[in-house]
CSV table of C-alpha atoms and ligand atoms in Angstrom, one decimal:
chain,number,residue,atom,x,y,z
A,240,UNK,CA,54.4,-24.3,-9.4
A,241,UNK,CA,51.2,-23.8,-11.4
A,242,UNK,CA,52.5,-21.1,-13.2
A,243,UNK,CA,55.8,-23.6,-14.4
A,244,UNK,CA,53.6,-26.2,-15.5
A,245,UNK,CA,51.6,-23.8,-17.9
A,246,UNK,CA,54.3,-22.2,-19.2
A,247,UNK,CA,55.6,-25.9,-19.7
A,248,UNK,CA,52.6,-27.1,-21.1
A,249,UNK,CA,52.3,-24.0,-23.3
A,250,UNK,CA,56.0,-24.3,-24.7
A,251,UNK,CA,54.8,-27.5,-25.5
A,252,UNK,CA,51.8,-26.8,-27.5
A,253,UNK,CA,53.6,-23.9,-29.5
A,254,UNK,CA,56.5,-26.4,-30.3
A,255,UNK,CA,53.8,-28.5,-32.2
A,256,UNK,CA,51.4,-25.3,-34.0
A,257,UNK,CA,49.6,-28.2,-35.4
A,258,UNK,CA,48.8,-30.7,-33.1
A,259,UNK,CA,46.1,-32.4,-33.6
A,260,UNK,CA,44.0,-35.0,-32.1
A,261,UNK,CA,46.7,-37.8,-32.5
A,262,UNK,CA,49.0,-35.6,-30.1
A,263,UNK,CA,46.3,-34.7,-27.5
A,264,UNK,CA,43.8,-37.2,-27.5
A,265,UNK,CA,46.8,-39.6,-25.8
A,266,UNK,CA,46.8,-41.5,-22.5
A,267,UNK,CA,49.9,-39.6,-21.8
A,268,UNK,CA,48.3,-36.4,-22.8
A,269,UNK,CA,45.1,-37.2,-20.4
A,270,UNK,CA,47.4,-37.7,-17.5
A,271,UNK,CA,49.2,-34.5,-18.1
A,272,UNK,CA,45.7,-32.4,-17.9
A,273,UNK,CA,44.9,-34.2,-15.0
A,274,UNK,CA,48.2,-32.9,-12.6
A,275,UNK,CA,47.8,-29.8,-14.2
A,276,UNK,CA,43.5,-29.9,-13.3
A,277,UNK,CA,45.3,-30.9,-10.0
A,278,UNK,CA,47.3,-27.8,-9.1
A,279,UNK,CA,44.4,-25.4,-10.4
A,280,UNK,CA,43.4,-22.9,-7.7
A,281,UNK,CA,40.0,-21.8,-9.0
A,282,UNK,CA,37.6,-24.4,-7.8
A,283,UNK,CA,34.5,-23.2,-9.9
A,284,UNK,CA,37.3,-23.5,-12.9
A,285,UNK,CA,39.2,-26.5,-11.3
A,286,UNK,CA,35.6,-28.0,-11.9
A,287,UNK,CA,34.9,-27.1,-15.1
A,288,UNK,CA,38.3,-28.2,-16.7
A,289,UNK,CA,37.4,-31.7,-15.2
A,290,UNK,CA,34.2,-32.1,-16.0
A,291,UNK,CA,35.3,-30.9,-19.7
A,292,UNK,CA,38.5,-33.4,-19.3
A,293,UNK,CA,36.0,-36.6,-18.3
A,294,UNK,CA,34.1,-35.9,-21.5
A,295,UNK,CA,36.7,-35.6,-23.2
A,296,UNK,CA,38.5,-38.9,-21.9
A,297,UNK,CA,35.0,-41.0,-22.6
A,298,UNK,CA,35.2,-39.5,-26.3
A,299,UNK,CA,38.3,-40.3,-26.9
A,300,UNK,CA,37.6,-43.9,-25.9
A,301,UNK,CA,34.6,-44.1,-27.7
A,302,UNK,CA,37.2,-43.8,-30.3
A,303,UNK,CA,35.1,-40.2,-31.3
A,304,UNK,CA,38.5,-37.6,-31.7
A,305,UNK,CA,36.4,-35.4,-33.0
A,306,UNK,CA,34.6,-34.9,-29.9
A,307,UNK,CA,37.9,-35.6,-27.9
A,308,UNK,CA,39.5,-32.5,-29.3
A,309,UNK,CA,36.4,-30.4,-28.7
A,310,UNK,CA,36.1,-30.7,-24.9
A,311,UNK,CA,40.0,-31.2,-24.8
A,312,UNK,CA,39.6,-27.4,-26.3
A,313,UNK,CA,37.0,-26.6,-23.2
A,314,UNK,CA,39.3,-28.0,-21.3
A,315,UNK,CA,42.2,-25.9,-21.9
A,316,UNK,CA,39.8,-22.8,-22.0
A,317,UNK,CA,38.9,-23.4,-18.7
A,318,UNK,CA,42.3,-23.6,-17.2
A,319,UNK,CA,42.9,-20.4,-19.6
A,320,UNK,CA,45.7,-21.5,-21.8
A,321,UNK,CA,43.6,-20.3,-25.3
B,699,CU,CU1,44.9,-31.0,-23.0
């Protein structure tokens, strides 16, 4: 189950090599991360992507995409999809 929804979520990203903030930094994108935060197994990671995922969330309604796109990046670390 976890291991569809990266593989979906990484077929998705190389479909779009340049996404950018406009593609990520998305309600829709937000709710994505957090079912796939949801099926993580590693709690100490599990943690990490969502405290990386909140920051990222306030930033991105701060209207700061900049910042949205940097913890979105932690984010993804974290769940070790880059
Ligand atoms: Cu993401």
């Amino acid at each position: 189950m976890v291991r569809i929804s990266i593989a979906a979520l990484l077929a998705l990203f190389s479909l779009s090599p340049a996404y950018a903030a406009t593609d990520m930094c998305t309600d829709a994108h937000m709710q994505q991360m957090d079912g796939m935060i949801a099926e993580m197994t590693d709690a100490e990671k599990k943690k990490e992507a969502t405290m990386h995922l909140d920051m990222s969330k306030a930033a991105m309604k701060a209207g700061d995409m900049d910042g949205c796109m940097k913890h979105m990046d932690e984010a993804h670390k974290a769940m070790g999809l880059n």
